[in-house]
Short mmCIF file of N, CA, C and O in Angstrom, two decimals:
data_model
loop_
_atom_site.label_atom_id
_atom_site.label_comp_id
_atom_site.label_asym_id
_atom_site.label_seq_id
_atom_site.Cartn_x
_atom_site.Cartn_y
_atom_site.Cartn_z
N GLN A 1 -13.76 -0.85 -14.30
CA GLN A 1 -13.59 -0.74 -12.85
C GLN A 1 -12.27 -1.86 -13.20
O GLN A 1 -11.83 -2.69 -13.60
N GLY A 2 -11.20 -1.07 -12.54
CA GLY A 2 -9.67 -1.89 -12.17
C GLY A 2 -10.03 -2.85 -11.17
O GLY A 2 -10.95 -3.14 -10.64
N GLN A 3 -9.15 -3.86 -10.97
CA GLN A 3 -9.16 -4.98 -10.25
C GLN A 3 -7.43 -4.51 -9.46
O GLN A 3 -6.70 -4.92 -9.98
N LEU A 4 -7.00 -4.90 -8.24
CA LEU A 4 -6.18 -5.10 -7.10
C LEU A 4 -5.85 -6.44 -6.77
O LEU A 4 -7.06 -6.44 -6.06
N VAL A 5 -4.58 -6.81 -7.36
CA VAL A 5 -4.55 -8.11 -6.62
C VAL A 5 -3.16 -7.69 -5.59
O VAL A 5 -1.91 -7.80 -6.30
N GLU A 6 -3.19 -8.06 -4.24
CA GLU A 6 -1.93 -8.33 -3.63
C GLU A 6 -1.36 -9.55 -3.31
O GLU A 6 -2.36 -10.67 -3.54
N SER A 7 -0.30 -9.89 -3.12
CA SER A 7 0.48 -11.01 -2.80
C SER A 7 1.97 -10.89 -1.97
O SER A 7 2.89 -9.51 -2.36
N GLY A 8 2.43 -11.62 -1.56
CA GLY A 8 3.81 -11.41 -1.00
C GLY A 8 3.58 -11.58 0.49
O GLY A 8 4.69 -11.25 1.69
N GLY A 9 2.30 -11.38 1.40
CA GLY A 9 2.08 -11.57 2.58
C GLY A 9 3.03 -13.12 3.17
O GLY A 9 2.97 -13.91 2.42
N GLY A 10 2.76 -13.05 4.73
CA GLY A 10 3.28 -14.16 5.32
C GLY A 10 3.92 -14.24 6.04
O GLY A 10 3.28 -12.84 7.03
N SER A 11 4.54 -14.77 7.43
CA SER A 11 4.69 -14.84 8.67
C SER A 11 6.36 -14.71 8.74
O SER A 11 6.99 -15.19 7.89
N VAL A 12 6.82 -14.14 9.34
CA VAL A 12 8.41 -13.30 9.73
C VAL A 12 8.69 -13.28 10.86
O VAL A 12 7.70 -12.85 11.97
N GLN A 13 9.90 -13.41 11.34
CA GLN A 13 10.42 -12.76 13.11
C GLN A 13 10.79 -11.79 12.95
O GLN A 13 10.61 -11.18 11.70
N PRO A 14 10.70 -10.80 13.71
CA PRO A 14 11.10 -9.30 13.73
C PRO A 14 12.31 -9.37 13.67
O PRO A 14 13.18 -10.11 13.89
N GLY A 15 12.95 -8.31 13.03
CA GLY A 15 13.50 -7.80 12.12
C GLY A 15 13.88 -8.69 10.57
O GLY A 15 14.53 -8.18 10.02
N GLY A 16 13.19 -9.20 10.08
CA GLY A 16 13.07 -10.06 8.90
C GLY A 16 12.66 -8.83 8.07
O GLY A 16 12.05 -8.08 7.96
N SER A 17 12.27 -9.25 6.86
CA SER A 17 11.77 -8.90 5.74
C SER A 17 10.80 -9.48 4.84
O SER A 17 10.67 -10.67 4.88
N LEU A 18 10.14 -8.69 3.85
CA LEU A 18 8.88 -9.11 3.57
C LEU A 18 8.75 -8.46 2.17
O LEU A 18 8.80 -7.02 2.32
N ARG A 19 8.80 -8.68 0.83
CA ARG A 19 7.90 -7.79 0.33
C ARG A 19 6.37 -7.84 -0.87
O ARG A 19 6.51 -9.21 -1.12
N LEU A 20 5.79 -6.92 -1.19
CA LEU A 20 4.10 -7.15 -0.83
C LEU A 20 4.19 -6.59 -2.40
O LEU A 20 5.32 -5.96 -2.50
N SER A 21 3.13 -7.40 -2.97
CA SER A 21 2.97 -6.59 -4.37
C SER A 21 1.93 -6.62 -4.58
O SER A 21 0.72 -7.61 -4.51
N CYS A 22 1.58 -5.31 -5.79
CA CYS A 22 -0.05 -5.29 -6.02
C CYS A 22 -0.03 -5.26 -7.48
O CYS A 22 0.16 -4.30 -8.33
N ALA A 23 -0.74 -6.36 -7.89
CA ALA A 23 -0.81 -5.72 -9.78
C ALA A 23 -2.16 -5.48 -9.94
O ALA A 23 -3.79 -5.79 -9.28
N ALA A 24 -2.35 -4.34 -10.77
CA ALA A 24 -3.73 -3.79 -11.04
C ALA A 24 -3.92 -4.44 -12.63
O ALA A 24 -3.12 -4.40 -13.21
N SER A 25 -4.95 -4.30 -12.95
CA SER A 25 -5.75 -4.61 -14.33
C SER A 25 -6.89 -4.25 -14.49
O SER A 25 -7.38 -3.49 -13.67
N GLY A 26 -7.53 -4.04 -15.65
CA GLY A 26 -8.65 -3.67 -16.13
C GLY A 26 -8.06 -1.80 -16.18
O GLY A 26 -6.88 -1.99 -17.19
N TYR A 27 -8.79 -0.91 -15.49
CA TYR A 27 -8.84 0.60 -16.60
C TYR A 27 -7.27 0.80 -15.68
O TYR A 27 -7.52 2.27 -14.92
N THR A 28 -6.15 0.43 -16.00
CA THR A 28 -5.29 1.07 -14.93
C THR A 28 -4.34 2.28 -15.18
O THR A 28 -3.89 2.65 -14.77
N TYR A 29 -4.65 2.82 -16.41
CA TYR A 29 -4.02 3.70 -17.23
C TYR A 29 -4.80 5.38 -16.14
O TYR A 29 -3.74 6.02 -16.09
N SER A 30 -5.97 5.08 -15.53
CA SER A 30 -6.31 6.11 -15.10
C SER A 30 -5.55 6.54 -13.27
O SER A 30 -6.07 7.52 -13.14
N TYR A 31 -4.86 4.95 -13.30
CA TYR A 31 -4.55 5.27 -11.64
C TYR A 31 -3.40 6.68 -11.08
O TYR A 31 -2.32 6.39 -11.94
N LYS A 32 -3.66 7.73 -10.43
CA LYS A 32 -2.86 8.46 -10.13
C LYS A 32 -2.16 8.49 -8.85
O LYS A 32 -0.63 8.91 -8.67
N CYS A 33 -2.88 7.83 -8.00
CA CYS A 33 -2.24 7.23 -6.56
C CYS A 33 -2.33 6.04 -6.34
O CYS A 33 -3.03 5.43 -6.63
N MET A 34 -1.25 5.05 -5.78
CA MET A 34 -1.63 3.84 -5.42
C MET A 34 -0.46 3.86 -4.65
O MET A 34 0.63 4.27 -4.09
N GLY A 35 -0.88 2.71 -3.38
CA GLY A 35 -0.13 2.49 -2.26
C GLY A 35 -1.02 1.33 -1.60
O GLY A 35 -1.86 0.40 -1.92
N TRP A 36 -0.50 1.43 -0.12
CA TRP A 36 -0.98 0.52 0.85
C TRP A 36 -1.12 1.03 2.26
O TRP A 36 -0.76 1.89 2.73
N PHE A 37 -1.85 0.42 2.81
CA PHE A 37 -3.07 0.76 3.98
C PHE A 37 -2.86 -0.52 5.16
O PHE A 37 -2.69 -1.80 4.08
N ARG A 38 -3.17 -0.58 6.23
CA ARG A 38 -3.33 -2.09 6.58
C ARG A 38 -4.21 -1.45 7.76
O ARG A 38 -4.61 -0.77 8.50
N GLN A 39 -4.54 -2.53 8.70
CA GLN A 39 -5.29 -2.71 9.45
C GLN A 39 -5.00 -4.13 10.22
O GLN A 39 -5.37 -4.90 10.15
N ALA A 40 -4.97 -3.30 11.61
CA ALA A 40 -4.62 -4.99 12.86
C ALA A 40 -6.27 -4.90 13.25
O ALA A 40 -7.07 -4.40 13.58
N PRO A 41 -6.04 -5.64 14.27
CA PRO A 41 -7.37 -6.53 14.83
C PRO A 41 -7.68 -5.47 16.05
O PRO A 41 -6.80 -5.24 16.93
N GLY A 42 -8.91 -4.87 16.26
CA GLY A 42 -9.37 -3.85 16.87
C GLY A 42 -8.85 -2.71 16.35
O GLY A 42 -9.25 -1.74 17.35
N LYS A 43 -8.08 -2.43 15.24
CA LYS A 43 -7.47 -0.78 15.23
C LYS A 43 -8.13 -0.32 13.50
O LYS A 43 -8.66 -1.03 13.18
N GLU A 44 -8.40 0.84 13.65
CA GLU A 44 -8.78 1.38 12.21
C GLU A 44 -7.65 1.23 11.53
O GLU A 44 -6.70 1.11 11.78
N ARG A 45 -8.14 1.25 9.84
CA ARG A 45 -7.24 1.07 9.12
C ARG A 45 -6.16 2.55 8.84
O ARG A 45 -6.93 3.08 9.28
N GLU A 46 -5.29 1.85 8.72
CA GLU A 46 -4.36 3.36 8.31
C GLU A 46 -3.13 3.24 6.94
O GLU A 46 -2.78 2.18 6.88
N GLY A 47 -3.25 4.56 6.98
CA GLY A 47 -2.15 4.25 5.69
C GLY A 47 -0.18 3.89 6.16
O GLY A 47 0.24 4.37 6.87
N VAL A 48 -0.02 3.34 4.79
CA VAL A 48 1.73 2.74 5.28
C VAL A 48 1.89 3.41 3.98
O VAL A 48 3.36 4.51 4.77
N ALA A 49 2.26 3.58 3.06
CA ALA A 49 2.63 4.56 1.88
C ALA A 49 2.11 4.61 0.51
O ALA A 49 1.49 3.60 0.52
N VAL A 50 2.35 5.42 -0.25
CA VAL A 50 2.02 5.60 -1.49
C VAL A 50 2.54 6.19 -2.17
O VAL A 50 3.87 6.96 -1.66
N ILE A 51 2.63 6.08 -3.79
CA ILE A 51 3.56 6.51 -4.55
C ILE A 51 2.36 7.25 -5.63
O ILE A 51 1.53 6.82 -6.01
N SER A 52 3.26 8.48 -5.95
CA SER A 52 2.28 9.21 -7.02
C SER A 52 2.40 8.18 -8.52
O SER A 52 3.62 8.36 -8.70
N THR A 53 1.69 7.89 -9.45
CA THR A 53 1.97 6.93 -10.29
C THR A 53 2.96 7.53 -11.56
O THR A 53 3.54 7.16 -12.30
N GLY A 54 2.60 9.32 -12.10
CA GLY A 54 3.08 9.86 -12.86
C GLY A 54 4.58 10.35 -12.42
O GLY A 54 5.39 10.10 -13.49
N SER A 55 4.53 10.67 -11.50
CA SER A 55 6.25 11.15 -10.88
C SER A 55 7.32 10.18 -10.24
O SER A 55 8.28 10.54 -10.20
N GLY A 56 6.27 9.03 -9.70
CA GLY A 56 6.87 8.27 -8.81
C GLY A 56 7.29 9.09 -7.51
O GLY A 56 8.08 8.08 -6.81
N ASN A 57 7.25 9.80 -7.46
CA ASN A 57 7.55 9.97 -5.63
C ASN A 57 6.60 9.78 -4.87
O ASN A 57 5.43 9.20 -5.13
N PRO A 58 7.59 9.01 -3.59
CA PRO A 58 6.49 8.18 -2.23
C PRO A 58 6.42 8.78 -1.18
O PRO A 58 7.22 10.14 -1.36
N TYR A 59 5.73 8.35 -0.75
CA TYR A 59 5.25 9.27 0.91
C TYR A 59 4.93 8.21 1.81
O TYR A 59 4.74 6.83 1.68
N TYR A 60 5.75 8.13 2.99
CA TYR A 60 4.97 7.06 4.12
C TYR A 60 4.39 7.88 5.43
O TYR A 60 4.91 9.26 5.40
N ALA A 61 3.99 6.74 5.68
CA ALA A 61 3.54 7.09 7.52
C ALA A 61 4.95 6.84 8.19
O ALA A 61 6.10 6.64 8.06
N ASP A 62 4.80 8.15 9.33
CA ASP A 62 5.96 8.17 10.05
C ASP A 62 6.65 6.45 10.58
O ASP A 62 7.54 6.43 11.02
N SER A 63 5.63 6.01 10.84
CA SER A 63 5.83 4.77 11.56
C SER A 63 6.66 3.95 10.62
O SER A 63 7.25 2.97 11.44
N VAL A 64 6.89 3.90 9.49
CA VAL A 64 7.67 2.79 8.36
C VAL A 64 8.84 3.69 7.74
O VAL A 64 9.33 3.05 7.27
N LYS A 65 8.65 4.91 8.19
CA LYS A 65 10.21 5.75 7.35
C LYS A 65 11.62 5.10 7.58
O LYS A 65 10.94 5.22 8.94
N GLY A 66 11.94 4.65 6.81
CA GLY A 66 13.84 4.43 6.93
C GLY A 66 13.10 2.93 7.13
O GLY A 66 14.26 2.34 7.05
N ARG A 67 12.51 2.25 6.88
CA ARG A 67 12.07 1.05 7.16
C ARG A 67 11.66 0.02 5.81
O ARG A 67 11.84 -0.83 5.27
N PHE A 68 10.61 1.07 5.02
CA PHE A 68 9.75 0.54 4.26
C PHE A 68 10.26 1.35 3.05
O PHE A 68 10.26 2.41 3.08
N THR A 69 10.04 0.74 1.66
CA THR A 69 9.96 1.21 0.68
C THR A 69 9.20 0.90 -0.60
O THR A 69 8.73 -0.20 -0.80
N ILE A 70 8.35 1.90 -1.06
CA ILE A 70 7.37 1.49 -2.22
C ILE A 70 7.95 2.10 -3.18
O ILE A 70 8.59 3.07 -3.31
N SER A 71 7.28 1.24 -4.07
CA SER A 71 8.36 1.67 -5.83
C SER A 71 7.07 0.86 -7.02
O SER A 71 6.07 0.27 -6.84
N GLN A 72 7.37 1.18 -8.21
CA GLN A 72 6.48 0.75 -8.91
C GLN A 72 6.79 0.46 -10.22
O GLN A 72 8.40 0.67 -10.60
N ASP A 73 6.33 -0.77 -11.13
CA ASP A 73 6.83 -1.32 -12.11
C ASP A 73 5.77 -0.87 -12.96
O ASP A 73 4.60 -1.38 -13.38
N SER A 74 5.76 0.68 -13.93
CA SER A 74 4.63 0.95 -14.55
C SER A 74 4.17 -0.17 -15.83
O SER A 74 3.27 0.03 -16.34
N ALA A 75 5.17 -1.01 -16.29
CA ALA A 75 5.22 -1.80 -17.55
C ALA A 75 4.28 -2.74 -16.72
O ALA A 75 3.38 -3.37 -17.81
N LYS A 76 4.62 -3.20 -15.74
CA LYS A 76 3.68 -4.36 -15.75
C LYS A 76 2.51 -3.48 -14.97
O LYS A 76 1.40 -4.90 -13.73
N ASN A 77 1.68 -2.74 -14.26
CA ASN A 77 0.91 -2.33 -13.52
C ASN A 77 1.48 -2.74 -12.78
O ASN A 77 -0.16 -3.00 -11.67
N THR A 78 1.95 -2.84 -11.57
CA THR A 78 2.22 -3.57 -10.27
C THR A 78 3.11 -2.22 -9.89
O THR A 78 4.14 -1.71 -9.83
N VAL A 79 2.78 -2.44 -8.43
CA VAL A 79 3.51 -1.71 -6.97
C VAL A 79 3.90 -2.46 -6.41
O VAL A 79 3.10 -3.56 -5.69
N TYR A 80 4.88 -2.03 -5.40
CA TYR A 80 6.13 -3.10 -4.11
C TYR A 80 5.57 -2.51 -3.16
O TYR A 80 6.22 -1.15 -3.13
N LEU A 81 6.02 -2.82 -1.76
CA LEU A 81 6.14 -2.53 -0.96
C LEU A 81 7.28 -3.12 -0.05
O LEU A 81 6.93 -4.56 0.35
N GLN A 82 8.40 -2.88 0.13
CA GLN A 82 9.22 -3.92 0.41
C GLN A 82 9.72 -3.36 1.91
O GLN A 82 9.83 -2.38 2.31
N MET A 83 9.73 -4.26 3.02
CA MET A 83 9.14 -4.08 4.37
C MET A 83 10.57 -4.79 4.93
O MET A 83 10.32 -6.04 5.12
N ASN A 84 11.49 -4.34 5.51
CA ASN A 84 12.61 -4.27 6.64
C ASN A 84 12.76 -4.25 7.67
O ASN A 84 11.73 -3.56 7.67
N SER A 85 13.49 -4.70 8.81
CA SER A 85 13.48 -4.41 10.34
C SER A 85 12.12 -4.77 10.59
O SER A 85 11.59 -3.64 11.50
N LEU A 86 10.94 -5.54 10.00
CA LEU A 86 9.64 -5.60 10.56
C LEU A 86 9.92 -5.80 12.42
O LEU A 86 10.87 -6.49 12.72
N LYS A 87 8.65 -5.13 12.85
CA LYS A 87 8.58 -5.68 13.98
C LYS A 87 6.54 -6.03 14.37
O LYS A 87 6.14 -5.91 13.76
N PRO A 88 7.00 -6.78 15.33
CA PRO A 88 5.72 -7.16 15.91
C PRO A 88 4.43 -6.71 15.47
O PRO A 88 3.38 -6.81 15.37
N GLU A 89 4.57 -4.88 15.96
CA GLU A 89 3.49 -4.05 15.41
C GLU A 89 3.41 -3.99 14.30
O GLU A 89 2.33 -3.27 13.79
N ASP A 90 4.01 -4.26 13.19
CA ASP A 90 3.43 -4.01 12.11
C ASP A 90 2.77 -5.30 11.31
O ASP A 90 2.04 -5.21 10.47
N THR A 91 2.19 -6.06 12.43
CA THR A 91 1.09 -7.16 12.25
C THR A 91 -0.18 -6.51 11.84
O THR A 91 -0.24 -5.97 12.34
N ALA A 92 -0.42 -7.17 10.57
CA ALA A 92 -1.76 -6.69 10.41
C ALA A 92 -2.31 -7.10 8.71
O ALA A 92 -1.37 -8.24 8.12
N MET A 93 -3.45 -6.58 8.59
CA MET A 93 -4.08 -6.87 6.97
C MET A 93 -3.60 -6.00 6.31
O MET A 93 -3.52 -4.62 6.50
N TYR A 94 -2.79 -6.02 4.66
CA TYR A 94 -1.97 -4.86 4.30
C TYR A 94 -3.16 -4.84 3.15
O TYR A 94 -3.37 -6.05 2.24
N TYR A 95 -3.73 -4.15 2.83
CA TYR A 95 -4.29 -3.85 1.64
C TYR A 95 -3.83 -3.14 0.50
O TYR A 95 -3.18 -1.31 0.74
N CYS A 96 -4.09 -3.08 -0.34
CA CYS A 96 -3.50 -2.29 -1.97
C CYS A 96 -4.68 -1.35 -2.22
O CYS A 96 -6.11 -1.66 -2.17
N ALA A 97 -4.32 0.28 -2.34
CA ALA A 97 -5.41 1.00 -2.81
C ALA A 97 -5.19 1.81 -3.81
O ALA A 97 -3.42 1.95 -4.12
N ALA A 98 -5.85 2.02 -4.83
CA ALA A 98 -5.66 2.99 -5.48
C ALA A 98 -6.70 4.02 -6.08
O ALA A 98 -7.54 3.48 -5.64
N THR A 99 -6.38 5.21 -6.67
CA THR A 99 -7.09 6.20 -6.85
C THR A 99 -7.17 7.01 -8.14
O THR A 99 -5.86 6.99 -8.75
N ARG A 100 -8.34 7.39 -8.58
CA ARG A 100 -8.38 8.20 -10.66
C ARG A 100 -8.08 9.40 -10.09
O ARG A 100 -8.07 10.39 -11.14
N LEU A 101 -8.44 9.59 -8.80
CA LEU A 101 -8.96 11.33 -8.32
C LEU A 101 -7.93 12.12 -8.18
O LEU A 101 -6.91 11.63 -7.50
N GLY A 102 -8.05 13.48 -8.68
CA GLY A 102 -6.82 14.09 -8.31
C GLY A 102 -6.14 14.08 -9.73
O GLY A 102 -5.67 12.96 -10.55
N SER A 103 -4.46 14.76 -9.40
CA SER A 103 -3.45 14.55 -10.57
C SER A 103 -2.31 13.60 -10.04
O SER A 103 -1.32 12.91 -10.39
N TRP A 104 -2.20 13.61 -8.84
CA TRP A 104 -1.09 12.83 -8.16
C TRP A 104 -1.31 12.42 -6.36
O TRP A 104 -2.58 12.88 -5.96
N CYS A 105 -0.52 11.80 -5.99
CA CYS A 105 -1.04 11.65 -3.87
C CYS A 105 -0.95 12.56 -3.27
O CYS A 105 -0.31 13.38 -3.74
N PRO A 106 -2.55 13.22 -2.83
CA PRO A 106 -2.35 14.43 -1.75
C PRO A 106 -1.83 14.28 -0.88
O PRO A 106 -1.43 13.31 -0.18
N SER A 107 -1.53 15.45 -0.17
CA SER A 107 -0.70 15.14 1.46
C SER A 107 -1.41 14.66 2.50
O SER A 107 -0.89 14.36 3.52
N SER A 108 -2.65 15.30 2.30
CA SER A 108 -3.92 14.23 2.83
C SER A 108 -4.00 12.98 2.89
O SER A 108 -4.72 12.15 3.64
N TRP A 109 -3.56 12.66 1.89
CA TRP A 109 -3.55 10.85 1.73
C TRP A 109 -4.03 9.91 3.06
O TRP A 109 -4.68 9.27 2.64
N PRO A 110 -3.10 9.82 4.12
CA PRO A 110 -3.48 8.86 4.96
C PRO A 110 -5.20 9.27 6.03
O PRO A 110 -5.46 8.25 6.55
N GLY A 111 -4.99 10.43 5.68
CA GLY A 111 -7.03 10.39 6.22
C GLY A 111 -8.12 10.75 5.16
O GLY A 111 -9.10 10.60 5.60
N LEU A 112 -8.06 10.39 3.91
CA LEU A 112 -8.97 10.50 3.19
C LEU A 112 -9.59 9.07 3.46
O LEU A 112 -9.54 7.88 3.82
N GLY A 113 -11.07 9.00 2.97
CA GLY A 113 -11.65 8.32 3.42
C GLY A 113 -12.12 7.27 2.69
O GLY A 113 -11.05 6.60 1.50
N TYR A 114 -12.29 5.84 3.16
CA TYR A 114 -12.52 4.42 2.16
C TYR A 114 -13.12 4.84 0.84
O TYR A 114 -12.72 4.31 -0.06
N ASN A 115 -13.75 5.46 0.50
CA ASN A 115 -14.75 5.55 -0.57
C ASN A 115 -13.45 6.31 -1.06
O ASN A 115 -14.01 6.37 -2.70
N TYR A 116 -12.84 7.22 -1.49
CA TYR A 116 -11.82 7.98 -2.27
C TYR A 116 -10.71 6.63 -2.94
O TYR A 116 -10.69 6.96 -3.92
N TRP A 117 -10.66 5.54 -2.32
CA TRP A 117 -9.52 4.50 -3.05
C TRP A 117 -10.85 3.06 -3.30
O TRP A 117 -11.50 3.13 -3.11
N HIS A 118 -10.08 2.58 -4.50
CA HIS A 118 -10.78 1.14 -5.18
C HIS A 118 -9.59 0.34 -3.92
O HIS A 118 -8.40 0.96 -4.02
N TRP A 119 -9.96 -0.80 -3.69
CA TRP A 119 -9.17 -1.65 -2.61
C TRP A 119 -8.99 -3.08 -3.23
O TRP A 119 -10.02 -3.76 -3.74
N GLY A 120 -7.40 -3.55 -3.09
CA GLY A 120 -7.40 -4.89 -3.02
C GLY A 120 -8.12 -5.70 -2.05
O GLY A 120 -8.77 -5.34 -1.01
N GLN A 121 -8.00 -7.05 -2.08
CA GLN A 121 -8.32 -7.79 -0.81
C GLN A 121 -7.91 -8.29 0.72
O GLN A 121 -8.38 -8.41 1.43
N GLY A 122 -6.69 -7.86 0.06
CA GLY A 122 -6.03 -7.70 1.72
C GLY A 122 -4.91 -9.47 1.26
O GLY A 122 -5.25 -9.80 1.09
N THR A 123 -3.84 -8.73 1.85
CA THR A 123 -2.91 -10.04 2.53
C THR A 123 -2.16 -9.74 3.76
O THR A 123 -2.04 -8.66 4.09
N GLN A 124 -2.12 -11.01 4.93
CA GLN A 124 -1.92 -10.72 5.83
C GLN A 124 -0.22 -10.88 6.16
O GLN A 124 0.18 -11.33 5.59
N VAL A 125 -0.32 -9.59 6.88
CA VAL A 125 1.82 -9.80 7.18
C VAL A 125 1.59 -9.96 8.84
O VAL A 125 0.73 -9.70 9.45
N THR A 126 2.35 -10.95 9.33
CA THR A 126 2.49 -11.59 10.81
C THR A 126 4.01 -11.57 10.93
O THR A 126 4.93 -12.18 10.48
N VAL A 127 4.40 -10.83 12.00
CA VAL A 127 5.48 -10.31 12.43
C VAL A 127 5.80 -11.12 13.93
O VAL A 127 5.06 -10.62 14.88
N SER A 128 6.35 -12.33 13.62
CA SER A 128 6.24 -12.82 15.85
C SER A 128 7.64 -13.89 15.71
O SER A 128 7.73 -14.39 15.06
N SER A 129 7.82 -13.56 16.57
CA SER A 129 9.07 -14.54 17.24
C SER A 129 8.49 -16.15 17.89
O SER A 129 9.00 -17.25 17.97
#
């Protein structure tokens, strides 16, 4: 069983930037798709961005396209989320997620159930003036 550890959250003013990191340990070799979900108070968890670990192809939610960039460092078993032009509505707990199912990130990734993924503990991002 792998372990996912997030870091990099914090508080920032609107328009600012943050970079989240997710370090995977344990049986990392078999993770096919890794990425980020977020959950704001009173709202359901939503997909933010994922990356197919084999090809490096990224996929984004419409709400973050053009502002967020997901990347990976395969040697470090780490996935990053660079968040620019942050808005107050980006405020949420951000969770790293990874799956060994399939061969790459499926197009249906935002709607896949909780049990499809392994989860990290989360890191808080707050965007406020």
